[in-house]
Amino acid sequence: MANVVVIGGGLGGLPTAYELRHYLPKEHTVTLISDKPQFTFIPGLIRVALNLNPLNHIQLDLCQLARRQRIEWVAGKVTALDREKKEITVEQDQTVKYDYLAIATGASLAFDEIPGLGPHGGYTQSVCTPDHALQARDAWLEFLENPGDLVVGAMPGTGCFGPAYEFVLMADWELRRQGIRDKVDITYVTPEPYIGHTGVGGIKNAQKLTEELMAERAIKAIANARITHIDPQNITLADGCQLPFKYSMILPSFRGVEFLRKVPGLTNEKGFIPVLPSQRHPDFPSIYALGVGVHLEQPDKTPVPIGLPKSGEMTEAMGVAVAHNIAVELGAIKSPLTKPTLELRSCTSSEKNQNQVHLTRV
Ligand SMILES: Cc1cc2nc3c(=O)[nH]c(=O)nc-3n(C[C@H](O)[C@H](O)[C@H](O)COP(=O)(O)OP(=O)(O)OC[C@H]3O[C@@H](n4cnc5c(N)ncnc54)[C@H](O)[C@@H]3O)c2cc1C
Protein backbone atom coordinates (compact mmCIF):
# COMPACT_ATOMS: atom_id res chain seq x y z
CA MET A 1 0.00 0.00 0.00
CA ALA A 2 1.26 3.45 -0.83
CA ASN A 3 2.40 6.32 1.36
CA VAL A 4 1.74 9.68 -0.29
CA VAL A 5 3.71 12.47 1.37
CA VAL A 6 2.95 16.18 1.14
CA ILE A 7 5.73 18.56 2.23
CA GLY A 8 4.47 21.98 3.37
CA GLY A 9 1.36 22.78 5.41
CA GLY A 10 0.47 26.07 3.71
CA LEU A 11 -2.16 27.23 1.22
CA GLY A 12 -1.09 24.52 -1.23
CA GLY A 13 -0.04 21.60 0.97
CA LEU A 14 -3.01 21.46 3.33
CA PRO A 15 -5.76 21.34 0.66
CA THR A 16 -3.66 18.82 -1.30
CA ALA A 17 -3.48 16.50 1.72
CA TYR A 18 -7.27 16.91 2.23
CA GLU A 19 -7.96 16.10 -1.44
CA LEU A 20 -5.64 13.07 -1.33
CA ARG A 21 -7.45 11.74 1.73
CA HIS A 22 -10.75 12.30 -0.07
CA TYR A 23 -9.64 10.38 -3.19
CA LEU A 24 -7.59 7.54 -1.69
CA PRO A 25 -9.05 4.47 0.04
CA LYS A 26 -8.01 3.76 3.64
CA GLU A 27 -5.22 1.31 2.82
CA HIS A 28 -3.13 4.21 1.45
CA THR A 29 -1.51 6.60 3.92
CA VAL A 30 -1.38 10.37 3.45
CA THR A 31 1.42 12.06 5.42
CA LEU A 32 1.74 15.82 5.87
CA ILE A 33 5.12 17.27 6.91
CA SER A 34 5.55 20.91 7.84
CA ASP A 35 8.15 22.94 9.67
CA LYS A 36 5.44 25.10 11.29
CA PRO A 37 2.85 23.75 13.76
CA GLN A 38 0.18 26.12 12.36
CA PHE A 39 -1.47 26.67 9.01
CA THR A 40 -1.29 30.41 8.28
CA PHE A 41 -3.68 32.13 5.87
CA ILE A 42 -0.88 34.20 4.29
CA PRO A 43 -3.13 36.88 2.65
CA GLY A 44 -4.27 37.86 6.17
CA LEU A 45 -0.72 38.91 7.18
CA ILE A 46 -1.22 42.40 5.73
CA ARG A 47 -4.00 43.05 8.25
CA VAL A 48 -1.74 41.69 11.02
CA ALA A 49 1.10 44.04 10.00
CA LEU A 50 -1.28 47.04 10.02
CA ASN A 51 -2.57 46.01 13.47
CA LEU A 52 -6.08 45.33 12.15
CA ASN A 53 -6.19 41.64 13.20
CA PRO A 54 -4.23 39.53 15.68
CA LEU A 55 -2.12 36.74 14.17
CA ASN A 56 -4.15 33.97 15.81
CA HIS A 57 -7.23 35.03 13.76
CA ILE A 58 -5.55 33.63 10.66
CA GLN A 59 -3.89 30.50 12.05
CA LEU A 60 -5.09 26.93 12.65
CA ASP A 61 -3.42 24.04 14.45
CA LEU A 62 -2.10 21.61 11.81
CA CYS A 63 -1.81 18.59 14.11
CA GLN A 64 -5.51 18.82 15.07
CA LEU A 65 -6.61 19.34 11.46
CA ALA A 66 -4.52 16.37 10.27
CA ARG A 67 -5.85 14.08 13.00
CA ARG A 68 -9.44 15.01 12.21
CA GLN A 69 -8.89 14.15 8.53
CA ARG A 70 -6.97 10.87 9.19
CA ILE A 71 -3.77 12.38 7.81
CA GLU A 72 -0.45 11.35 9.39
CA TRP A 73 1.26 14.43 10.79
CA VAL A 74 5.03 14.93 10.99
CA ALA A 75 6.27 18.19 12.53
CA GLY A 76 9.70 19.34 11.43
CA LYS A 77 11.81 20.90 8.72
CA VAL A 78 12.70 18.73 5.75
CA THR A 79 16.45 18.97 5.26
CA ALA A 80 17.09 16.41 2.52
CA LEU A 81 15.39 14.41 -0.20
CA ASP A 82 16.87 11.22 -1.65
CA ARG A 83 14.83 10.53 -4.74
CA GLU A 84 16.54 7.21 -5.49
CA LYS A 85 15.70 5.77 -2.09
CA LYS A 86 12.41 7.76 -2.10
CA GLU A 87 13.28 9.01 1.34
CA ILE A 88 12.87 12.36 3.10
CA THR A 89 15.01 13.50 6.04
CA VAL A 90 13.24 15.60 8.65
CA GLU A 91 15.37 17.66 11.07
CA GLN A 92 18.54 15.58 10.34
CA ASP A 93 17.47 12.43 12.21
CA GLN A 94 13.96 11.30 11.18
CA THR A 95 13.33 9.62 7.82
CA VAL A 96 10.02 9.25 5.99
CA LYS A 97 9.61 6.96 2.96
CA TYR A 98 7.27 7.88 0.13
CA ASP A 99 5.75 6.26 -2.92
CA TYR A 100 4.45 9.58 -4.26
CA LEU A 101 5.55 13.01 -3.15
CA ALA A 102 3.77 16.38 -3.46
CA ILE A 103 6.10 19.32 -2.81
CA ALA A 104 4.32 22.47 -1.56
CA THR A 105 7.09 24.28 0.28
CA GLY A 106 6.39 27.78 -1.04
CA ALA A 107 9.32 30.17 -1.43
CA SER A 108 12.45 31.28 0.32
CA LEU A 109 12.90 35.05 0.31
CA ALA A 110 15.81 36.67 -1.54
CA PHE A 111 16.48 39.61 0.83
CA ASP A 112 20.22 39.00 0.46
CA GLU A 113 20.15 40.27 -3.16
CA ILE A 114 19.85 43.92 -2.07
CA PRO A 115 21.98 45.42 0.73
CA GLY A 116 19.78 46.76 3.52
CA LEU A 117 16.60 44.96 2.38
CA GLY A 118 14.34 43.12 4.77
CA PRO A 119 13.79 42.58 8.46
CA HIS A 120 16.82 40.29 9.01
CA GLY A 121 19.41 42.97 9.64
CA GLY A 122 18.04 45.36 6.99
CA TYR A 123 15.83 48.45 7.28
CA THR A 124 12.59 47.53 5.51
CA GLN A 125 9.61 45.45 6.65
CA SER A 126 8.00 42.41 5.01
CA VAL A 127 4.57 40.72 5.26
CA CYS A 128 5.61 37.36 3.80
CA THR A 129 5.74 35.28 7.01
CA PRO A 130 4.01 35.45 10.42
CA ASP A 131 7.27 36.56 12.11
CA HIS A 132 7.77 39.32 9.55
CA ALA A 133 4.19 40.54 9.97
CA LEU A 134 4.61 40.77 13.76
CA GLN A 135 7.85 42.71 13.36
CA ALA A 136 6.20 44.95 10.73
CA ARG A 137 3.30 45.58 13.16
CA ASP A 138 5.63 46.68 15.99
CA ALA A 139 7.38 49.08 13.61
CA TRP A 140 3.98 50.30 12.28
CA LEU A 141 2.77 51.14 15.81
CA GLU A 142 5.94 53.20 16.38
CA PHE A 143 5.40 54.88 12.99
CA LEU A 144 1.84 55.89 13.94
CA GLU A 145 3.30 57.61 17.03
CA ASN A 146 5.98 59.35 15.00
CA PRO A 147 4.90 59.48 11.32
CA GLY A 148 7.00 60.46 8.30
CA ASP A 149 7.54 59.23 4.72
CA LEU A 150 6.11 55.82 3.79
CA VAL A 151 7.56 53.77 0.90
CA VAL A 152 5.87 50.55 -0.21
CA GLY A 153 6.81 48.36 -3.15
CA ALA A 154 8.78 45.46 -4.52
CA MET A 155 12.34 44.61 -5.50
CA PRO A 156 13.37 43.61 -9.05
CA GLY A 157 12.48 40.00 -9.85
CA THR A 158 9.38 39.98 -7.63
CA GLY A 159 6.37 38.18 -9.08
CA CYS A 160 3.90 38.83 -6.29
CA PHE A 161 2.69 42.46 -6.50
CA GLY A 162 -0.85 42.14 -5.13
CA PRO A 163 0.27 42.31 -1.48
CA ALA A 164 2.23 45.54 -2.14
CA TYR A 165 -0.84 47.23 -3.70
CA GLU A 166 -3.01 45.92 -0.89
CA PHE A 167 -0.57 47.16 1.75
CA VAL A 168 -0.19 50.67 0.30
CA LEU A 169 -3.94 51.19 -0.16
CA MET A 170 -4.79 49.82 3.28
CA ALA A 171 -2.03 51.89 4.88
CA ASP A 172 -3.49 55.02 3.21
CA TRP A 173 -6.94 54.11 4.56
CA GLU A 174 -5.62 53.43 8.07
CA LEU A 175 -3.63 56.68 8.19
CA ARG A 176 -6.80 58.60 7.22
CA ARG A 177 -8.74 56.69 9.89
CA GLN A 178 -6.09 57.69 12.46
CA GLY A 179 -6.33 61.34 11.29
CA ILE A 180 -2.63 61.58 10.38
CA ARG A 181 -2.64 61.12 6.59
CA ASP A 182 -1.49 64.76 6.13
CA LYS A 183 1.72 63.95 8.03
CA VAL A 184 2.71 61.13 5.62
CA ASP A 185 3.97 61.26 2.01
CA ILE A 186 3.33 57.87 0.42
CA THR A 187 5.35 56.43 -2.50
CA TYR A 188 4.72 53.13 -4.30
CA VAL A 189 7.90 51.88 -6.02
CA THR A 190 7.89 48.89 -8.36
CA PRO A 191 9.81 47.05 -11.11
CA GLU A 192 6.51 46.60 -13.01
CA PRO A 193 6.66 48.26 -16.45
CA TYR A 194 3.57 50.31 -15.56
CA ILE A 195 1.33 50.77 -12.54
CA GLY A 196 -1.35 48.07 -12.50
CA HIS A 197 0.66 45.50 -14.47
CA THR A 198 0.78 43.26 -11.32
CA GLY A 199 3.00 40.74 -13.10
CA VAL A 200 0.18 39.99 -15.56
CA GLY A 201 0.30 42.38 -18.49
CA GLY A 202 -2.64 43.24 -20.71
CA ILE A 203 -5.49 43.11 -18.22
CA LYS A 204 -8.16 45.42 -19.59
CA ASN A 205 -8.20 48.93 -17.98
CA ALA A 206 -5.88 47.80 -15.13
CA GLN A 207 -3.31 50.53 -15.78
CA LYS A 208 -5.85 53.37 -16.04
CA LEU A 209 -7.88 52.25 -13.03
CA THR A 210 -4.85 51.64 -10.80
CA GLU A 211 -3.21 54.95 -11.75
CA GLU A 212 -6.48 56.75 -10.98
CA LEU A 213 -6.78 54.94 -7.65
CA MET A 214 -3.27 55.99 -6.66
CA ALA A 215 -3.72 59.60 -7.87
CA GLU A 216 -7.05 60.03 -6.01
CA ARG A 217 -5.27 58.98 -2.82
CA ALA A 218 -2.19 61.16 -3.45
CA ILE A 219 0.08 58.11 -3.61
CA LYS A 220 3.12 58.85 -5.80
CA ALA A 221 3.91 55.85 -8.00
CA ILE A 222 7.25 54.98 -9.65
CA ALA A 223 7.30 52.12 -12.20
CA ASN A 224 10.34 50.49 -13.88
CA ALA A 225 12.24 51.01 -10.63
CA ARG A 226 15.30 48.96 -9.79
CA ILE A 227 16.09 49.26 -6.08
CA THR A 228 19.86 48.87 -5.64
CA HIS A 229 20.46 49.47 -1.94
CA ILE A 230 18.83 50.66 1.23
CA ASP A 231 20.26 52.51 4.20
CA PRO A 232 18.42 53.43 7.41
CA GLN A 233 16.88 56.60 5.88
CA ASN A 234 16.83 56.13 2.10
CA ILE A 235 15.96 53.67 -0.65
CA THR A 236 18.28 54.17 -3.64
CA LEU A 237 17.27 53.33 -7.22
CA ALA A 238 19.56 52.42 -10.15
CA ASP A 239 19.02 55.89 -11.72
CA GLY A 240 20.37 57.53 -8.55
CA CYS A 241 16.95 58.64 -7.26
CA GLN A 242 16.68 58.47 -3.46
CA LEU A 243 13.42 57.84 -1.64
CA PRO A 244 13.54 58.90 2.03
CA PHE A 245 11.44 56.79 4.40
CA LYS A 246 10.50 56.42 8.02
CA TYR A 247 8.60 53.19 7.35
CA SER A 248 8.98 50.92 4.36
CA MET A 249 7.51 47.58 3.30
CA ILE A 250 9.28 46.12 0.27
CA LEU A 251 8.42 42.66 -1.07
CA PRO A 252 11.44 40.48 -1.88
CA SER A 253 11.79 38.25 -4.91
CA PHE A 254 11.41 34.51 -4.37
CA ARG A 255 13.56 31.40 -4.75
CA GLY A 256 12.81 27.74 -4.13
CA VAL A 257 13.56 26.50 -0.59
CA GLU A 258 17.07 25.35 0.25
CA PHE A 259 16.85 21.55 0.46
CA LEU A 260 15.20 21.35 -2.99
CA ARG A 261 18.13 23.17 -4.59
CA LYS A 262 20.48 20.44 -3.31
CA VAL A 263 18.64 17.59 -5.07
CA PRO A 264 20.37 16.95 -8.43
CA GLY A 265 18.09 17.64 -11.40
CA LEU A 266 15.03 18.58 -9.34
CA THR A 267 14.93 22.36 -9.77
CA ASN A 268 16.09 25.16 -12.06
CA GLU A 269 18.89 27.52 -10.95
CA LYS A 270 16.47 29.54 -8.79
CA GLY A 271 15.25 26.46 -6.97
CA PHE A 272 11.84 26.38 -8.70
CA ILE A 273 10.53 22.96 -9.76
CA PRO A 274 9.66 22.41 -13.45
CA VAL A 275 6.38 20.54 -13.97
CA LEU A 276 4.36 19.02 -16.80
CA PRO A 277 0.74 20.20 -17.27
CA SER A 278 -0.25 17.38 -14.86
CA GLN A 279 1.99 19.04 -12.19
CA ARG A 280 4.33 16.01 -12.31
CA HIS A 281 8.08 16.55 -12.52
CA PRO A 282 9.18 15.89 -16.14
CA ASP A 283 11.98 13.49 -15.10
CA PHE A 284 10.83 12.02 -11.79
CA PRO A 285 7.43 10.31 -12.13
CA SER A 286 6.79 9.95 -8.39
CA ILE A 287 7.33 13.67 -7.68
CA TYR A 288 4.64 16.34 -8.11
CA ALA A 289 4.89 20.01 -7.17
CA LEU A 290 2.51 22.93 -6.69
CA GLY A 291 2.25 26.52 -5.56
CA VAL A 292 4.95 29.15 -5.34
CA GLY A 293 7.72 26.52 -5.56
CA VAL A 294 6.78 25.64 -9.16
CA HIS A 295 8.54 27.19 -12.17
CA LEU A 296 6.23 29.34 -14.35
CA GLU A 297 7.73 31.49 -17.08
CA GLN A 298 6.98 35.25 -17.10
CA PRO A 299 5.82 35.81 -20.72
CA ASP A 300 6.44 39.60 -20.74
CA LYS A 301 9.95 40.90 -21.38
CA THR A 302 10.14 43.99 -19.15
CA PRO A 303 12.87 46.63 -18.78
CA VAL A 304 13.37 45.62 -15.12
CA PRO A 305 12.96 41.87 -14.51
CA ILE A 306 9.77 40.67 -12.84
CA GLY A 307 8.37 37.21 -12.05
CA LEU A 308 4.92 35.77 -12.60
CA PRO A 309 2.50 35.83 -9.67
CA LYS A 310 1.52 32.41 -8.29
CA SER A 311 -1.65 33.22 -6.42
CA GLY A 312 -3.36 31.22 -3.71
CA GLU A 313 -6.17 30.46 -6.15
CA MET A 314 -3.70 29.01 -8.67
CA THR A 315 -1.95 27.11 -5.88
CA GLU A 316 -5.16 25.44 -4.75
CA ALA A 317 -6.05 24.53 -8.35
CA MET A 318 -2.61 22.93 -8.72
CA GLY A 319 -3.11 21.01 -5.45
CA VAL A 320 -6.47 19.62 -6.57
CA ALA A 321 -4.87 18.44 -9.83
CA VAL A 322 -1.91 16.89 -7.98
CA ALA A 323 -4.19 14.88 -5.66
CA HIS A 324 -6.40 13.78 -8.56
CA ASN A 325 -3.46 12.69 -10.68
CA ILE A 326 -1.74 10.75 -7.88
CA ALA A 327 -5.07 9.00 -7.22
CA VAL A 328 -5.24 8.10 -10.93
CA GLU A 329 -1.65 6.76 -10.83
CA LEU A 330 -2.51 4.63 -7.80
CA GLY A 331 -5.62 3.27 -9.55
CA ALA A 332 -7.93 4.75 -6.91
CA ILE A 333 -9.95 6.56 -9.57
CA LYS A 334 -10.38 5.84 -13.24
CA SER A 335 -10.01 9.09 -15.14
CA PRO A 336 -7.60 10.81 -17.49
CA LEU A 337 -4.91 12.96 -15.85
CA THR A 338 -6.11 16.50 -15.24
CA LYS A 339 -4.39 19.89 -15.40
CA PRO A 340 -5.24 23.04 -13.45
CA THR A 341 -6.58 25.99 -15.45
CA LEU A 342 -4.25 28.51 -13.72
CA GLU A 343 -6.31 31.52 -14.67
CA LEU A 344 -4.67 34.52 -13.08
CA ARG A 345 -7.87 36.39 -12.33
CA SER A 346 -11.58 35.83 -12.57
CA CYS A 347 -13.42 37.63 -15.34
CA THR A 348 -16.67 37.35 -17.26
CA SER A 349 -16.73 34.69 -19.95
CA SER A 350 -16.77 37.35 -22.70
CA GLU A 351 -13.50 38.77 -21.35
CA LYS A 352 -11.96 35.36 -20.79
CA ASN A 353 -10.17 34.90 -24.09
CA GLN A 354 -8.82 38.41 -24.00
CA ASN A 355 -7.49 38.18 -20.46
CA GLN A 356 -6.39 34.61 -20.04
CA VAL A 357 -2.66 34.47 -19.66
CA HIS A 358 -0.71 31.83 -21.48
CA LEU A 359 1.51 30.06 -18.95
CA THR A 360 4.59 28.12 -19.94
CA ARG A 361 5.73 25.51 -17.49
CA VAL A 362 8.60 23.34 -18.64
C1 LIG B 1 1.29 39.00 1.99
C2 LIG B 1 0.71 38.11 0.93
C3 LIG B 1 -0.60 38.27 0.55
C4 LIG B 1 -1.16 37.45 -0.43
N1 LIG B 1 -2.46 37.65 -0.79
C5 LIG B 1 -3.02 36.82 -1.71
C6 LIG B 1 -4.40 36.98 -2.07
O1 LIG B 1 -5.09 37.88 -1.58
N2 LIG B 1 -4.93 36.11 -2.96
C7 LIG B 1 -4.20 35.08 -3.50
O2 LIG B 1 -4.73 34.29 -4.30
N3 LIG B 1 -2.89 34.91 -3.19
C8 LIG B 1 -2.29 35.74 -2.30
N4 LIG B 1 -0.97 35.57 -1.96
C9 LIG B 1 -0.24 34.44 -2.54
C10 LIG B 1 -0.49 33.16 -1.71
O3 LIG B 1 -0.26 33.41 -0.34
C11 LIG B 1 0.43 32.06 -2.23
O4 LIG B 1 0.06 31.79 -3.55
C12 LIG B 1 0.30 30.78 -1.41
O5 LIG B 1 0.58 30.98 -0.03
C13 LIG B 1 1.23 29.74 -1.98
O6 LIG B 1 1.03 28.53 -1.30
P1 LIG B 1 2.25 27.51 -1.10
O7 LIG B 1 1.66 26.30 -0.48
O8 LIG B 1 3.01 27.38 -2.36
O9 LIG B 1 3.22 28.26 -0.06
P2 LIG B 1 2.94 28.64 1.44
O10 LIG B 1 1.53 28.99 1.69
O11 LIG B 1 3.98 29.65 1.78
O12 LIG B 1 3.24 27.30 2.26
C14 LIG B 1 4.51 26.71 2.26
C15 LIG B 1 4.60 25.85 3.51
O13 LIG B 1 5.76 25.00 3.43
C16 LIG B 1 6.42 25.02 4.67
N5 LIG B 1 7.83 24.69 4.43
C17 LIG B 1 8.74 25.41 3.75
N6 LIG B 1 9.93 24.79 3.75
C18 LIG B 1 9.76 23.64 4.43
C19 LIG B 1 10.64 22.57 4.78
N7 LIG B 1 11.94 22.57 4.42
N8 LIG B 1 10.15 21.54 5.50
C20 LIG B 1 8.85 21.52 5.90
N9 LIG B 1 7.98 22.52 5.59
C21 LIG B 1 8.42 23.56 4.88
C22 LIG B 1 6.20 26.45 5.18
O14 LIG B 1 6.39 26.56 6.56
C23 LIG B 1 4.75 26.67 4.77
O15 LIG B 1 3.87 26.17 5.75
C24 LIG B 1 -0.38 36.42 -1.03
C25 LIG B 1 0.97 36.26 -0.65
C26 LIG B 1 1.53 37.11 0.31
C27 LIG B 1 2.97 36.93 0.71
Tab-separated table of N, CA and C in Angstrom, residues 83-144:
chain	number	residue	atom	x	y	z
A	83	ARG	N	15.901	10.997	-3.859
A	83	ARG	CA	14.832	10.529	-4.739
A	83	ARG	C	15.086	9.110	-5.217
A	84	GLU	N	16.330	8.614	-5.113
A	84	GLU	CA	16.543	7.211	-5.492
A	84	GLU	C	15.988	6.271	-4.438
A	85	LYS	N	16.258	6.601	-3.166
A	85	LYS	CA	15.703	5.768	-2.087
A	85	LYS	C	14.247	6.141	-1.782
A	86	LYS	N	13.752	7.217	-2.395
A	86	LYS	CA	12.409	7.761	-2.102
A	86	LYS	C	12.271	8.007	-0.603
A	87	GLU	N	13.186	8.804	-0.099
A	87	GLU	CA	13.276	9.013	1.344
A	87	GLU	C	13.479	10.491	1.657
A	88	ILE	N	12.778	10.947	2.683
A	88	ILE	CA	12.868	12.355	3.100
A	88	ILE	C	13.500	12.396	4.483
A	89	THR	N	14.439	13.329	4.698
A	89	THR	CA	15.006	13.505	6.038
A	89	THR	C	14.357	14.720	6.681
A	90	VAL	N	13.870	14.508	7.903
A	90	VAL	CA	13.239	15.605	8.651
A	90	VAL	C	14.137	15.926	9.843
A	91	GLU	N	14.547	17.210	9.943
A	91	GLU	CA	15.373	17.657	11.075
A	91	GLU	C	16.607	16.781	11.283
A	92	GLN	N	17.279	16.362	10.283
A	92	GLN	CA	18.540	15.581	10.341
A	92	GLN	C	18.374	14.119	10.755
A	93	ASP	N	17.421	13.782	11.643
A	93	ASP	CA	17.469	12.431	12.209
A	93	ASP	C	16.267	11.547	11.876
A	94	GLN	N	15.139	12.120	11.461
A	94	GLN	CA	13.958	11.296	11.179
A	94	GLN	C	13.852	11.072	9.665
A	95	THR	N	13.523	9.831	9.254
A	95	THR	CA	13.329	9.623	7.815
A	95	THR	C	11.896	9.174	7.542
A	96	VAL	N	11.383	9.613	6.411
A	96	VAL	CA	10.022	9.254	5.986
A	96	VAL	C	10.125	8.742	4.553
A	97	LYS	N	9.603	7.543	4.312
A	97	LYS	CA	9.614	6.959	2.962
A	97	LYS	C	8.354	7.390	2.213
A	98	TYR	N	8.468	7.545	0.903
A	98	TYR	CA	7.269	7.883	0.131
A	98	TYR	C	7.180	7.032	-1.131
A	99	ASP	N	5.966	6.835	-1.589
A	99	ASP	CA	5.752	6.256	-2.922
A	99	ASP	C	5.474	7.380	-3.915
A	100	TYR	N	4.661	8.356	-3.470
A	100	TYR	CA	4.445	9.581	-4.256
A	100	TYR	C	4.687	10.769	-3.334
A	101	LEU	N	5.218	11.829	-3.933
A	101	LEU	CA	5.549	13.015	-3.145
A	101	LEU	C	4.931	14.251	-3.799
A	102	ALA	N	4.278	15.083	-2.985
A	102	ALA	CA	3.773	16.382	-3.465
A	102	ALA	C	4.540	17.473	-2.715
A	103	ILE	N	5.273	18.286	-3.456
A	103	ILE	CA	6.097	19.322	-2.811
A	103	ILE	C	5.346	20.655	-2.862
A	104	ALA	N	5.064	21.197	-1.670
A	104	ALA	CA	4.318	22.471	-1.560
A	104	ALA	C	5.006	23.345	-0.521
A	105	THR	N	6.291	23.589	-0.735
A	105	THR	CA	7.095	24.278	0.284
A	105	THR	C	7.161	25.798	0.085
A	106	GLY	N	6.405	26.327	-0.869
A	106	GLY	CA	6.393	27.785	-1.042
A	106	GLY	C	7.757	28.300	-1.475
A	107	ALA	N	8.110	29.486	-0.949
A	107	ALA	CA	9.317	30.166	-1.425
A	107	ALA	C	10.273	30.444	-0.279
A	108	SER	N	11.559	30.602	-0.617
A	108	SER	CA	12.454	31.281	0.324
A	108	SER	C	12.645	32.696	-0.227
A	109	LEU	N	12.980	33.615	0.644
A	109	LEU	CA	12.900	35.047	0.309
A	109	LEU	C	14.299	35.601	0.066
A	110	ALA	N	14.475	36.271	-1.081
A	110	ALA	CA	15.814	36.665	-1.539
A	110	ALA	C	16.218	38.055	-1.032
A	111	PHE	N	16.082	38.300	0.278
A	111	PHE	CA	16.478	39.607	0.834
A	111	PHE	C	17.957	39.895	0.601
A	112	ASP	N	18.770	38.823	0.558
A	112	ASP	CA	20.224	39.003	0.461
A	112	ASP	C	20.657	39.625	-0.872
A	113	GLU	N	19.747	39.718	-1.851
A	113	GLU	CA	20.154	40.266	-3.159
A	113	GLU	C	20.312	41.785	-3.140
A	114	ILE	N	19.747	42.447	-2.124
A	114	ILE	CA	19.852	43.915	-2.066
A	114	ILE	C	20.339	44.330	-0.677
A	115	PRO	N	21.494	45.005	-0.588
A	115	PRO	CA	21.981	45.416	0.729
A	115	PRO	C	20.952	46.298	1.441
A	116	GLY	N	20.699	45.950	2.699
A	116	GLY	CA	19.783	46.759	3.520
A	116	GLY	C	18.324	46.363	3.399
A	117	LEU	N	18.012	45.340	2.576
A	117	LEU	CA	16.602	44.958	2.380
A	117	LEU	C	16.163	43.942	3.435
A	118	GLY	N	14.986	44.153	3.967
A	118	GLY	CA	14.338	43.123	4.772
A	118	GLY	C	14.567	43.221	6.255
A	119	PRO	N	13.762	42.459	6.998
A	119	PRO	CA	13.792	42.583	8.463
A	119	PRO	C	14.933	41.820	9.133
A	120	HIS	N	15.719	41.036	8.375
A	120	HIS	CA	16.818	40.290	9.007
A	120	HIS	C	18.111	41.096	8.896
A	121	GLY	N	18.200	42.144	9.673
A	121	GLY	CA	19.406	42.973	9.644
A	121	GLY	C	19.326	44.121	8.649
A	122	GLY	N	18.225	44.239	7.911
A	122	GLY	CA	18.042	45.364	6.993
A	122	GLY	C	17.122	46.413	7.614
A	123	TYR	N	16.578	47.307	6.760
A	123	TYR	CA	15.828	48.454	7.284
A	123	TYR	C	14.376	48.501	6.809
A	124	THR	N	13.977	47.521	6.003
A	124	THR	CA	12.589	47.526	5.507
A	124	THR	C	11.818	46.362	6.122
A	125	GLN	N	10.488	46.479	6.091
A	125	GLN	CA	9.606	45.448	6.649
A	125	GLN	C	9.128	44.516	5.531
A	126	SER	N	8.561	43.383	5.956
A	126	SER	CA	7.998	42.406	5.012
A	126	SER	C	6.703	41.862	5.618
A	127	VAL	N	5.809	41.341	4.759
A	127	VAL	CA	4.571	40.718	5.262
A	127	VAL	C	4.489	39.270	4.777
A	128	CYS	N	5.637	38.676	4.444
A	128	CYS	CA	5.606	37.356	3.801
A	128	CYS	C	5.482	36.191	4.767
A	129	THR	N	5.846	36.375	6.032
A	129	THR	CA	5.735	35.283	7.008
A	129	THR	C	5.104	35.841	8.288
A	130	PRO	N	4.593	34.960	9.156
A	130	PRO	CA	4.013	35.450	10.416
A	130	PRO	C	5.019	36.268	11.236
A	131	ASP	N	6.272	35.808	11.332
A	131	ASP	CA	7.274	36.558	12.111
A	131	ASP	C	7.492	37.957	11.525
A	132	HIS	N	7.575	38.015	10.202
A	132	HIS	CA	7.766	39.319	9.552
A	132	HIS	C	6.582	40.244	9.832
A	133	ALA	N	5.372	39.697	9.769
A	133	ALA	CA	4.186	40.539	9.971
A	133	ALA	C	4.164	41.097	11.397
A	134	LEU	N	4.588	40.277	12.365
A	134	LEU	CA	4.609	40.768	13.756
A	134	LEU	C	5.644	41.876	13.922
A	135	GLN	N	6.799	41.676	13.290
A	135	GLN	CA	7.854	42.711	13.362
A	135	GLN	C	7.382	43.985	12.644
A	136	ALA	N	6.716	43.796	11.490
A	136	ALA	CA	6.198	44.951	10.731
A	136	ALA	C	5.147	45.695	11.558
A	137	ARG	N	4.334	44.947	12.332
A	137	ARG	CA	3.302	45.579	13.156
A	137	ARG	C	3.933	46.426	14.265
A	138	ASP	N	4.977	45.896	14.922
A	138	ASP	CA	5.633	46.681	15.988
A	138	ASP	C	6.182	47.991	15.415
A	139	ALA	N	6.816	47.878	14.239
A	139	ALA	CA	7.381	49.081	13.608
A	139	ALA	C	6.261	50.033	13.179
A	140	TRP	N	5.117	49.479	12.721
A	140	TRP	CA	3.978	50.297	12.284
A	140	TRP	C	3.403	51.099	13.465
A	141	LEU	N	3.312	50.449	14.630
A	141	LEU	CA	2.769	51.137	15.809
A	141	LEU	C	3.680	52.308	16.206
A	142	GLU	N	4.994	52.088	16.096
A	142	GLU	CA	5.942	53.198	16.379
A	142	GLU	C	5.773	54.312	15.348
A	143	PHE	N	5.564	53.903	14.083
A	143	PHE	CA	5.397	54.879	12.990
A	143	PHE	C	4.140	55.743	13.212
A	144	LEU	N	3.073	55.121	13.690
A	144	LEU	CA	1.840	55.893	13.940
A	144	LEU	C	2.087	56.961	15.017
